[in-house]
XYZ file of C-alpha atoms in Angstrom:
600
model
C 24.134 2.025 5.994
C 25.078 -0.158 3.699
C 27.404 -1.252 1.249
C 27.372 1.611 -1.138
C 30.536 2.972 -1.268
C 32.396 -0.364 -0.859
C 35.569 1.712 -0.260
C 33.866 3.154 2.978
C 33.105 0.640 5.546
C 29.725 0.817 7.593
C 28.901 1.550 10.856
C 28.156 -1.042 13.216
C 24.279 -1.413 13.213
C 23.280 -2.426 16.969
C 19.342 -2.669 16.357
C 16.566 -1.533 14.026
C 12.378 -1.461 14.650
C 9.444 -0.640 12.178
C 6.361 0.741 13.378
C 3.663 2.048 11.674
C 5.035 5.695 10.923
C 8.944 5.532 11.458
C 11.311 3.297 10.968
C 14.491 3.607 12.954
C 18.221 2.401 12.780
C 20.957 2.601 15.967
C 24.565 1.861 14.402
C 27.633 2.208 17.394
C 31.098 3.076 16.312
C 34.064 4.984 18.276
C 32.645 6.306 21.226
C 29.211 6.939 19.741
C 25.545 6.064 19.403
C 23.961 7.071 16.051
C 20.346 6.800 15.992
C 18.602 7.512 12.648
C 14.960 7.429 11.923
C 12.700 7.812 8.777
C 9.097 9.360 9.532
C 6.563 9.442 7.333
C 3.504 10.902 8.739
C 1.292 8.782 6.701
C -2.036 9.554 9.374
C -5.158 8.083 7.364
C -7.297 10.635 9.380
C -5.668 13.384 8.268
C -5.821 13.501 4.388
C -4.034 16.803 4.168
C -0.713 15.446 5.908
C -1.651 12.023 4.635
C -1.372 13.755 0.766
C 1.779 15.737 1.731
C 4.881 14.472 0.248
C 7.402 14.575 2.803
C 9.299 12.529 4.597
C 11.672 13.338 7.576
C 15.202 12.292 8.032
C 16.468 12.329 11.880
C 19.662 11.964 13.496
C 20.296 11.972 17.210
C 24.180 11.380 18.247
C 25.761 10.709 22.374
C 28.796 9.817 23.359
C 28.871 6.233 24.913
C 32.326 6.687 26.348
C 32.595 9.579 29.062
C 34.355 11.880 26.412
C 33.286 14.874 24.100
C 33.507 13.879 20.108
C 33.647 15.825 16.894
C 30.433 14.563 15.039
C 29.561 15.410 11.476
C 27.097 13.510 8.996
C 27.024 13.704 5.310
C 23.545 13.090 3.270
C 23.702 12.740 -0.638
C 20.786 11.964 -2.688
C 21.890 10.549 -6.500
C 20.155 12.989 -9.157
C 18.639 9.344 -10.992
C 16.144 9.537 -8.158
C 13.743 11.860 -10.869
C 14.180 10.140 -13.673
C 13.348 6.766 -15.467
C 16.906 6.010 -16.173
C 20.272 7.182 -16.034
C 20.923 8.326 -19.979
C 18.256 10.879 -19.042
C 19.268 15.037 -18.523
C 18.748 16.491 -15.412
C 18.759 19.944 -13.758
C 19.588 20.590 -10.271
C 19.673 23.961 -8.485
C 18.896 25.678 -4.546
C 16.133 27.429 -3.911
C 15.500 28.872 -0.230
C 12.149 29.194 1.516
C 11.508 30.815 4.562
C 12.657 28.509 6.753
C 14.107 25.964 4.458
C 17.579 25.755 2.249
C 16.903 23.469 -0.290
C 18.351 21.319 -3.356
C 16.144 20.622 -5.817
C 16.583 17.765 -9.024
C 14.350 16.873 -11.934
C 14.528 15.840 -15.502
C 15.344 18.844 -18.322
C 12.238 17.382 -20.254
C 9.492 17.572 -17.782
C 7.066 15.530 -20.033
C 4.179 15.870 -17.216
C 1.756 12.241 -17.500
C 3.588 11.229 -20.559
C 3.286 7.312 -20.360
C 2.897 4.685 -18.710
C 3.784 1.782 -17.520
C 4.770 -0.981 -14.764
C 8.436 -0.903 -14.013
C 8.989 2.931 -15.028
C 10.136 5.590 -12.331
C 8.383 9.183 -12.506
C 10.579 11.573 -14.380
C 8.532 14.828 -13.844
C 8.351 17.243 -11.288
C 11.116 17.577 -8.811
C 12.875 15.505 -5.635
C 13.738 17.845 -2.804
C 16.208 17.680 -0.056
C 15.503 20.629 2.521
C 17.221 21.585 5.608
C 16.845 23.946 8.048
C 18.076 27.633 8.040
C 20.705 27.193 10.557
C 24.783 27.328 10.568
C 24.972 23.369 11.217
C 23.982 22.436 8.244
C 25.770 23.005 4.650
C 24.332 21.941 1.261
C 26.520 21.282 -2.154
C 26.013 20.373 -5.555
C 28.961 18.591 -6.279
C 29.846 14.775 -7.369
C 30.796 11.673 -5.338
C 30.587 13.563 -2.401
C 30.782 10.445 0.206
C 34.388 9.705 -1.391
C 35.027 13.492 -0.413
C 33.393 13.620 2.749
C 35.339 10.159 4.220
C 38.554 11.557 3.255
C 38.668 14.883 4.639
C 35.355 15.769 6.183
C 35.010 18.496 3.691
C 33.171 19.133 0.377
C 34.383 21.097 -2.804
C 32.398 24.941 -2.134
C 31.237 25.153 -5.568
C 28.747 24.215 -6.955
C 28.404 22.220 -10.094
C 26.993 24.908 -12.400
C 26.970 22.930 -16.060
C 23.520 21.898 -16.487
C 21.576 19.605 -17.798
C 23.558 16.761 -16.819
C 23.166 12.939 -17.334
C 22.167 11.196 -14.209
C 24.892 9.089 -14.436
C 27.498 7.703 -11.760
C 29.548 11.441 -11.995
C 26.845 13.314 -11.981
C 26.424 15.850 -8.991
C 24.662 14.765 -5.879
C 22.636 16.841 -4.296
C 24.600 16.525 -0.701
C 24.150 17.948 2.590
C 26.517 18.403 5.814
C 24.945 18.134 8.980
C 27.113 19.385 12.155
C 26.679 18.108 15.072
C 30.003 19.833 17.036
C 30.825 18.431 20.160
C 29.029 15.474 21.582
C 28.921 14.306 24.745
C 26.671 12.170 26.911
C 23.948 14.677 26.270
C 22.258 13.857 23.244
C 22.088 15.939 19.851
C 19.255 15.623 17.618
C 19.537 17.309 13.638
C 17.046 16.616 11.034
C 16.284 17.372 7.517
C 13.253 17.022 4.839
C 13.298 15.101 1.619
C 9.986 15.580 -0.554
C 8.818 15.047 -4.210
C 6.422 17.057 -5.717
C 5.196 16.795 -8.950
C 2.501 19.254 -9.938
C 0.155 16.671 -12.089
C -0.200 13.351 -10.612
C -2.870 11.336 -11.954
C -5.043 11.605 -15.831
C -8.533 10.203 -15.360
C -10.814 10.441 -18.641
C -7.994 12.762 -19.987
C -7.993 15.157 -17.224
C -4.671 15.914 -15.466
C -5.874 15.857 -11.660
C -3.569 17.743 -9.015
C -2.211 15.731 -5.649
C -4.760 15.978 -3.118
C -2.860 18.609 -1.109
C -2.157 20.927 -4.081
C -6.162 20.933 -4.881
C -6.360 24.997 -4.011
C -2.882 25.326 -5.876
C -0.781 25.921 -3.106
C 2.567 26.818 -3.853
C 5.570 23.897 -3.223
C 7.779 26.558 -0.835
C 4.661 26.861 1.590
C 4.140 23.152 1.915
C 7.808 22.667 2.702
C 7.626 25.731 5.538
C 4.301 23.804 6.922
C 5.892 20.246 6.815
C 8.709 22.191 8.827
C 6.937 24.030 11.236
C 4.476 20.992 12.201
C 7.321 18.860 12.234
C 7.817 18.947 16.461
C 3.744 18.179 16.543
C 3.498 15.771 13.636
C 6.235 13.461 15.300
C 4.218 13.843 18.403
C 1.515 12.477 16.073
C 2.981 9.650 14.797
C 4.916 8.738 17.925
C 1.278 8.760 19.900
C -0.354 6.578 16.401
C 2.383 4.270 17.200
C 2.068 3.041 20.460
C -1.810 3.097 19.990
C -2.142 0.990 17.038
C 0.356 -1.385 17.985
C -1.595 -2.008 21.811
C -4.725 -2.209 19.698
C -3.143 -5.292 17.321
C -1.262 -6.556 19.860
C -5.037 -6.989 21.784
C -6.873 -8.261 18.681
C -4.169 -10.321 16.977
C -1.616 -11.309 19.699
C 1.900 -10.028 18.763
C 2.840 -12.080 15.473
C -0.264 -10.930 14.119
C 0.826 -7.131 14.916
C 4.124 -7.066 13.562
C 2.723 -8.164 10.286
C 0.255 -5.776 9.979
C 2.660 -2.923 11.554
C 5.095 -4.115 8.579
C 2.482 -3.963 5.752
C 1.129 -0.402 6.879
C 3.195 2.234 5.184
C 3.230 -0.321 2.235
C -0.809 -0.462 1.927
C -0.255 3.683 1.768
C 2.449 3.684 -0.489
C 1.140 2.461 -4.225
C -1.415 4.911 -4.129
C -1.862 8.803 -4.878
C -4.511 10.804 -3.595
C -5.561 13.893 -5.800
C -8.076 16.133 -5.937
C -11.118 15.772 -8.855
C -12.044 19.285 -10.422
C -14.617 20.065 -7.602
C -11.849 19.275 -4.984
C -13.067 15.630 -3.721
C -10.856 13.147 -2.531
C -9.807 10.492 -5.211
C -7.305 7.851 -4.629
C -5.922 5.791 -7.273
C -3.944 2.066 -6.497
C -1.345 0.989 -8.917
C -1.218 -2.638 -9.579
C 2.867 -2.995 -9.073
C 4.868 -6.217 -10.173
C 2.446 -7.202 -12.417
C 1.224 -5.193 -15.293
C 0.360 -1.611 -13.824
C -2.592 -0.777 -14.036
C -4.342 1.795 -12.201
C -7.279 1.480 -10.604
C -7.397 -2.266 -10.945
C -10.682 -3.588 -8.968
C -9.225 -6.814 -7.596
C -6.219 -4.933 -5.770
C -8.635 -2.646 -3.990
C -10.602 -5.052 -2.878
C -7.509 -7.368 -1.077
C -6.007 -3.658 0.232
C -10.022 -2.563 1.594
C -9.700 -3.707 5.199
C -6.928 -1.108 5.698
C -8.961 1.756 4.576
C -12.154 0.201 6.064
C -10.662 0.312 9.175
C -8.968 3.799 9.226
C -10.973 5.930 7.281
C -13.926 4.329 5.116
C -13.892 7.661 3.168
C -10.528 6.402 1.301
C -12.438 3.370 0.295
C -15.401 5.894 -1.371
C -12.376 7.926 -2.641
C -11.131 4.757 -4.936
C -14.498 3.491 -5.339
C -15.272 6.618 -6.898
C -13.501 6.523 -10.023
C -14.203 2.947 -10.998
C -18.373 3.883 -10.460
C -18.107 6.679 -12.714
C -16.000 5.522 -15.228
C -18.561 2.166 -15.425
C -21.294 4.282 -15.966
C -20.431 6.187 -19.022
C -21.644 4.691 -22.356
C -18.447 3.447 -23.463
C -17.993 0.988 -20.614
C -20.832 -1.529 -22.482
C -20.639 -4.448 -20.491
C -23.282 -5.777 -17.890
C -20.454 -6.058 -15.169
C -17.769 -3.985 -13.919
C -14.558 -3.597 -15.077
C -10.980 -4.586 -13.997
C -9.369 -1.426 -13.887
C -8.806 2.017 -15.297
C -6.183 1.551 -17.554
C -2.289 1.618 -17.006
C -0.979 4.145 -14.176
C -0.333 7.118 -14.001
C -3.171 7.233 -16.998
C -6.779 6.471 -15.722
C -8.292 7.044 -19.017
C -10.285 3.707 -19.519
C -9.700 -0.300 -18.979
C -6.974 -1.851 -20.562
C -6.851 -5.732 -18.913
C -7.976 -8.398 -21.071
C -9.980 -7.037 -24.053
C -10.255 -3.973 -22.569
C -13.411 -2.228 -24.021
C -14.126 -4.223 -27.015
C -14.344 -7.606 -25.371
C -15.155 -10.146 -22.614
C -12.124 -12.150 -23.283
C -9.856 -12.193 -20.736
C -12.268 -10.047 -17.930
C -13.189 -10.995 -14.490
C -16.773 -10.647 -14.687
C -18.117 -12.410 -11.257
C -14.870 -11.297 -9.490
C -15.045 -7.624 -10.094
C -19.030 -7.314 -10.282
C -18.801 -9.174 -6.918
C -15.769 -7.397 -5.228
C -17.413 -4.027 -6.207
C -20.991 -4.913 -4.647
C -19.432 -5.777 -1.661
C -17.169 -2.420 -1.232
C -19.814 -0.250 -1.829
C -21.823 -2.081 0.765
C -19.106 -1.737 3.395
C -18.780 1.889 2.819
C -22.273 2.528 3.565
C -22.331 0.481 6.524
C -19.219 2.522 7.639
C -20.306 5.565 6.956
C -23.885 4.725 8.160
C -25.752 6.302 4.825
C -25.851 4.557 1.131
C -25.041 7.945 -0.781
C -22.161 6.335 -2.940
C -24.816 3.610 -3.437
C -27.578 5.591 -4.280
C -25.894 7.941 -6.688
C -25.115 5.045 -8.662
C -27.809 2.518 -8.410
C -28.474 1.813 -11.706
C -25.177 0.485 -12.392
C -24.735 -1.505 -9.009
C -27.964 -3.320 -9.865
C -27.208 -4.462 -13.343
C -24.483 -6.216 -11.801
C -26.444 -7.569 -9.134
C -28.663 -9.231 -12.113
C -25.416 -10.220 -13.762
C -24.371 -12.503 -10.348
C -27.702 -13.249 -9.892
C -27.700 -15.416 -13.480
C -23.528 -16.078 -13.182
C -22.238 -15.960 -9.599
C -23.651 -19.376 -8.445
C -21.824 -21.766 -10.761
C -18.808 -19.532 -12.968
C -18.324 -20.488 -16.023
C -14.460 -20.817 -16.891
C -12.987 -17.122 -16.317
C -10.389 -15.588 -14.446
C -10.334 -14.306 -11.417
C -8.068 -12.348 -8.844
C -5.359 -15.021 -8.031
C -5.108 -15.046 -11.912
C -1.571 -16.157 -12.053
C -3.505 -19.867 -11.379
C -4.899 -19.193 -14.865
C -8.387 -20.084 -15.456
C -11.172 -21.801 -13.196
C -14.506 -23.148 -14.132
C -17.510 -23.406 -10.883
C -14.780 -22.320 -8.724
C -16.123 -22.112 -5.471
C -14.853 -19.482 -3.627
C -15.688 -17.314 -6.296
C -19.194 -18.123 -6.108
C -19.033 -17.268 -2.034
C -18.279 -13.643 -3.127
C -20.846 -13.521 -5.555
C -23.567 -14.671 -3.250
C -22.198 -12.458 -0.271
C -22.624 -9.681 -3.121
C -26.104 -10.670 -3.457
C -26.826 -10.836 0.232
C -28.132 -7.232 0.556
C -30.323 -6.634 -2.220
C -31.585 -10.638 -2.700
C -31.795 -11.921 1.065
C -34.058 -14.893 -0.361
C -31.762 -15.770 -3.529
C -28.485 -15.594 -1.633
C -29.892 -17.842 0.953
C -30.543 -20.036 -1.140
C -27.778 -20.158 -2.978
C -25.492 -20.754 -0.161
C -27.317 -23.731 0.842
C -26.814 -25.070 -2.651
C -23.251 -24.167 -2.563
C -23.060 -26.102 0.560
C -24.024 -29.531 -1.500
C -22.370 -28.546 -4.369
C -18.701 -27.764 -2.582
C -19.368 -30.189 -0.057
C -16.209 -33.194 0.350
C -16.119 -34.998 3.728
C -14.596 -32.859 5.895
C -13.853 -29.623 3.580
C -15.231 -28.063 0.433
C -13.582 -28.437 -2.815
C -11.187 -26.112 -4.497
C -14.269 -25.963 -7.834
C -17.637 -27.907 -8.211
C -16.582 -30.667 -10.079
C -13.226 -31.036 -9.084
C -13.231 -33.863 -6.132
C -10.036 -34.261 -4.120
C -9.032 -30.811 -3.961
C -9.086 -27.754 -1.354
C -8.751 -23.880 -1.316
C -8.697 -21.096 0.909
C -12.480 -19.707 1.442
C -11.165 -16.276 1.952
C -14.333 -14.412 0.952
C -16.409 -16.231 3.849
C -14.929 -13.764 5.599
C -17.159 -11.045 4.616
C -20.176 -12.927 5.634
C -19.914 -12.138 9.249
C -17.449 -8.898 9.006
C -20.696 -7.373 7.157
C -23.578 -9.577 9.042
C -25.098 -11.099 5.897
C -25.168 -14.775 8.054
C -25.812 -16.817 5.249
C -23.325 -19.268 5.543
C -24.133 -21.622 8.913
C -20.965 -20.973 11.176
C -20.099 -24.990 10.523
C -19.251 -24.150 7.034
C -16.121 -21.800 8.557
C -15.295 -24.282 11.494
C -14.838 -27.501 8.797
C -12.725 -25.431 6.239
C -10.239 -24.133 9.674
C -10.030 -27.138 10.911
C -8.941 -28.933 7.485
C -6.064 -25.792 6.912
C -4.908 -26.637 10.202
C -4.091 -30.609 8.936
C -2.198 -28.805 5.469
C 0.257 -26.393 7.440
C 3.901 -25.788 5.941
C 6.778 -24.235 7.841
C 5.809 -20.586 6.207
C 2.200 -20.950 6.161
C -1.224 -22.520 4.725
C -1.050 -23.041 0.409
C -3.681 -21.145 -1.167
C -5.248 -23.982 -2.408
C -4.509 -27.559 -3.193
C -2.095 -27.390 -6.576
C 0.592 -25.814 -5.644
C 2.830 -24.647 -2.494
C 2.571 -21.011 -2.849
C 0.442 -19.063 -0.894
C -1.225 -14.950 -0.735
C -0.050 -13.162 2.123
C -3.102 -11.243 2.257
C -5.556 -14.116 1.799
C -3.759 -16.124 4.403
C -4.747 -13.376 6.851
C -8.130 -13.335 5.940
C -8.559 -17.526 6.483
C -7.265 -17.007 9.438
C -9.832 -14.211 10.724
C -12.202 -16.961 10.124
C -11.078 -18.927 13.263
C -13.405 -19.242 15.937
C -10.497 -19.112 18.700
C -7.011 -18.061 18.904
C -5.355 -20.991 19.002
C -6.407 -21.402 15.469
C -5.744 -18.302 14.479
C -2.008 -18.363 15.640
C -1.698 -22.045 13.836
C -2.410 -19.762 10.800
C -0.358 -16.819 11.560
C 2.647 -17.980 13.712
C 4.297 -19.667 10.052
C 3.945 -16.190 8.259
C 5.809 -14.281 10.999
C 8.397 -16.964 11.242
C 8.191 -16.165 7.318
C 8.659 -12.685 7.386
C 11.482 -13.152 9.492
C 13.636 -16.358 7.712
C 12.482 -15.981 3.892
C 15.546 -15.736 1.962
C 13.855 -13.130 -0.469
C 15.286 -9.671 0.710
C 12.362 -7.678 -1.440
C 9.725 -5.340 -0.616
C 7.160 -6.686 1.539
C 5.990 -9.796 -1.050
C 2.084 -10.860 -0.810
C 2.653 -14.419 -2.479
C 5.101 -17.084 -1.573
C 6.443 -20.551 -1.099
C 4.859 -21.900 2.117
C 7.696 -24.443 2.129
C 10.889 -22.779 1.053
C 9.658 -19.315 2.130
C 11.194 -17.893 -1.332
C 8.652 -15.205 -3.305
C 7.089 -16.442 -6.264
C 6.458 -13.262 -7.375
C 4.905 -9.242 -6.474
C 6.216 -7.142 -3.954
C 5.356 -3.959 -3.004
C 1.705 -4.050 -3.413
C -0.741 -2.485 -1.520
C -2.721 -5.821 -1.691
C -1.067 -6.200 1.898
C -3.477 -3.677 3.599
C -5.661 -7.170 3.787
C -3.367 -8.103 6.647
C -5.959 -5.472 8.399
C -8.919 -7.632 8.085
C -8.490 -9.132 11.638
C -8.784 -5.696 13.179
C -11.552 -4.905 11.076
C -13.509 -8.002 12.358
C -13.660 -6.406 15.641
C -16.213 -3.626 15.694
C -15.558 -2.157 18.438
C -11.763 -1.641 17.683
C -12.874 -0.695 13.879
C -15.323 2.039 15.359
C -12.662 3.610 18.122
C -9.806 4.008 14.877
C -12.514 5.388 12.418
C -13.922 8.072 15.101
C -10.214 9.783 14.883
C -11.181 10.344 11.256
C -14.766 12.600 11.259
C -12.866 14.956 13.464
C -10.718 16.217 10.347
């Protein structure tokens, strides 16, 4: 796969598919059929497999030509995988477990929650590769082993035994020969286990939490036996999730609209950890990737909460968590909530703008708002206001804040805060008055009909009060009927569609009416607030034919040129679990996929 080596060609790749759990590769060569896939069992109603780092590697040979052939696949993992860079020392050795031969690598310094940062690789704790007990497979410390293994199918028997070494170029993979003997038209299926485990995960208020599934200390040997031995059921899992989910967005969505959200799903999962908090509860932390990394950060888990909304409403608590407790300690002194956490892995208090000392720089109507409305939607998912309750006090000083602020914002930032600053932007006062809805039925009411006058331009509503000639993407109104607070008359919605549908590129609808780029994940949302699906697939159809054309090859990006399809910038964020906000809208489908999660 591949160009790395350059000296070895690749194999002929004949076709590749994502879906939610695996991804899978089929590359022809010589007589043969390879078929490899990547499963990750990432099941958001099952937190303990959900929490469990491992990911499995499968490869399933046949001969395509009526006669037997000698198959044999070589693995190697580079050592710079667990650490920050390559001048770093590392260790490698083998360890066995019961079931399991395995190579471990990590750095010599194991500096556990040392720093932090944005574009900074974990370098404590230890990357696994673990195969099974069983005479087809070989493992071997040893360097450049792919040069090795082209040449004469062989590897050097011994194994590298000067450590530390620099994770440089020559340093010795950890490598892994997987026989597959004779193949003929019946297939042959090997597979191995690659995990990273790192004992502390996450600091919040200057306590070093444990992963989620480590929370009763179990040891890293039995994990990798019980990833092994559930292996056979777990693909059964993820094979049955699979087909499910993608019937269920094919039915809500249409298919564009499902291959989107099937490509953003392990993505949503992936900048997150879930650990345990000293009594054992669920807590899962977002990092803010590509832009500054913070943890925690309140305007990323609001874009990413239709995903966990829709799957399992107790991850949403499980992020909200943090945020409510931190904001309710004395040192948080501000009468809205904060931005985020502080810079990940290190949750130790807010670091954006002027952190705790000022209100330069914060987002006070977009957080206070996004907040409100999260904790709202977990009650209404879970069908009792405990998160609510337990922290009242807090949620309704904020409420009072957006009750004086949320109508007409001053100038301040808010989530798309690469625009810079906004004063009386609009669609930040439709979040603030869908924040109010609950606890101020009257004043929200009313303030929505103001907003009507005071956005109102011909056909659309403007981009900011006092701003004529300009247009933006009302993604918030999308709350108002997800969450029945109906205080926005359904002609508001079926104006603002109608004008997106007249300002169309080839890769999709502009966030708003300065520039070209556009937010993947606010895009989606817009959409959802289409009263047909004709509409909707105006909206959608350009970001598939996006996904597909955009001369970007990056991570999953979330914002865009509409007309040249090139990222602006971000990728990798979990901001893309908004994609799910379609299937959320549909209550029925939302209820079905959250059921699967009481029963664990």
């Amino acid at each position: 796969m591949g160009h790395n080596p350059d000296t070895i060609p690749a194999m002929q790749q004949t076709a590749h598919s994502v879906t939610p759990t695996h991804t899978i590769y089929e590359f022809r060569q010589s007589g043969i059929n390879l078929r490899l896939v990547f499963f990750t069992p990432a099941i958001l109603s099952d937190l303990e497999v959900l929490s469990r780092p491992v990911t499995y590697l499968t490869w399933t040979a046949e001969s395509t030509d009526a006669t037997p052939h000698q198959v044999a696949v070589l693995l190697d993992v580079d050592p710079v995988i667990a650490v920050n860079e390559r001048s770093q020392q590392v260790n490698s050795f083998r360890n066995q477990t019961s079931s399991l031969n395995v190579l471990s690598t990590g750095s010599q310094d194991q500096k556990i929650l040392n720093r932090s940062g944005d574009d900074l690789r974990i370098d404590w704790g230890y990357f696994h590769l673990a195969v099974p007990k069983d005479a087809h497979y070989s493992t071997y410390l040893a360097p450049h082993p792919a040069t090795a293994f082209a040449s004469t199918g062989q590897l050097s028997t011994t194994d590298t035994m000067d450590m530390p070494e620099r994770a440089d170029h020559s340093a010795s993979a950890l490598a892994t020969t997987i026989d597959f003997g004779s193949v003929s038209s019946q297939p042959v299926t090997r597979h191995i286990l690659v995990s990273y485990t790192d004992t502390y995960a996450i600091q919040y208020l200057q306590r070093n939490l444990r992963p989620y599934w480590q929370r009763n200390n179990m040891p890293v040997d039995q994990m990798l036996d019980q990833a092994e031995e559930q292996y056979p059921q777990l693909e059964a899992r993820g094979e049955a999730l699979d087909k499910e989910l993608t019937a269920d967005l094919i039915k809500v969505g249409g298919e564009h609209y499902a291959y989107i959200a099937i490509l953003s799903y392990r993505q949503a999962i992936a900048a997150h950890k879930l650990v345990a908090d000293a009594n054992g509860d669920p807590m899962l932390f977002a990092k803010e990737n590509f832009s500054n990394g913070c943890i925690a950060t309140v305007d990323v888990l609001y874009p990413s909460a239709p995903f966990f909304l829709f799957f399992n409403p107790k991850l949403l608590e499980a992020q909200l968590l943090p945020v409510l407790e931190y904001s309710s300690l004395a040192r948080w002194k501000f009468p809205f909530s904060p931005h985020d956490l502080g810079q990940y892995p290190l949750a130790n208090g807010q670091v954006y703008g002027g952190g705790e000392k000022t209100e330069e720089d914060q987002m006070p109507v977009e957080e206070s708002g996004n907040m409100i409305i999260l904790v709202d939607a977990v009650a209404r998912a879970e069908g009792a206001p405990q998160l609510a309750q337990r922290y009242w006090p807090t949620l309704t000083k904020w409420a009072e804040y957006l009750n004086i602020h949320g109508l007409d914002p001053e100038t301040q930032l808010t989530t798309d805060d690469f625009a810079g600053h906004v004063a009386h932007n609009a669609n930040l006062s439709i979040k603030a008055i869908d924040a109010l809805a609950k606890q101020y039925q009257t004043t929200a009411k009313e303030m929505a009909q103001k907003w009507i006058t005071m956005a109102k331009e011909g056909d659309h509503y403007k981009i900011a009060f006092n701003s004529p000639n300009t247009w933006s993407q009302k993604y918030n109104l999308v709350w108002d009927k997800i969450l029945d607070y109906n205080l926005f008359p359904n002609s508001v919605r079926d104006s603002e569609v109608a004008f997106y549908l007249t300002k169309l590129n080839l890769y999709g609808l502009p966030l708003d009416s300065r520039a070209d780029y556009t937010k993947l994940d606010w895009s989606i949302w817009t959409a959802t607030l289409a009263s047909n699906p004709t509409q909707f697939n105006a909206i959608i159809d350009p970001i598939y034919r996006w996904t597909n054309e955009t001369p970007t090859r990056v991570p999953l990006t979330d914002w865009y040129d509409t007309k040249t399809g090139k990222q602006v910038g971000f990728q990798a964020r979990s901001v893309v679990g908004g994609v799910f906000i379609k299937a959320l809208s549909d209550k029925e489908l939302t209820n079905k996929w959250r059921g699967k999660s009481s029963s664990h």
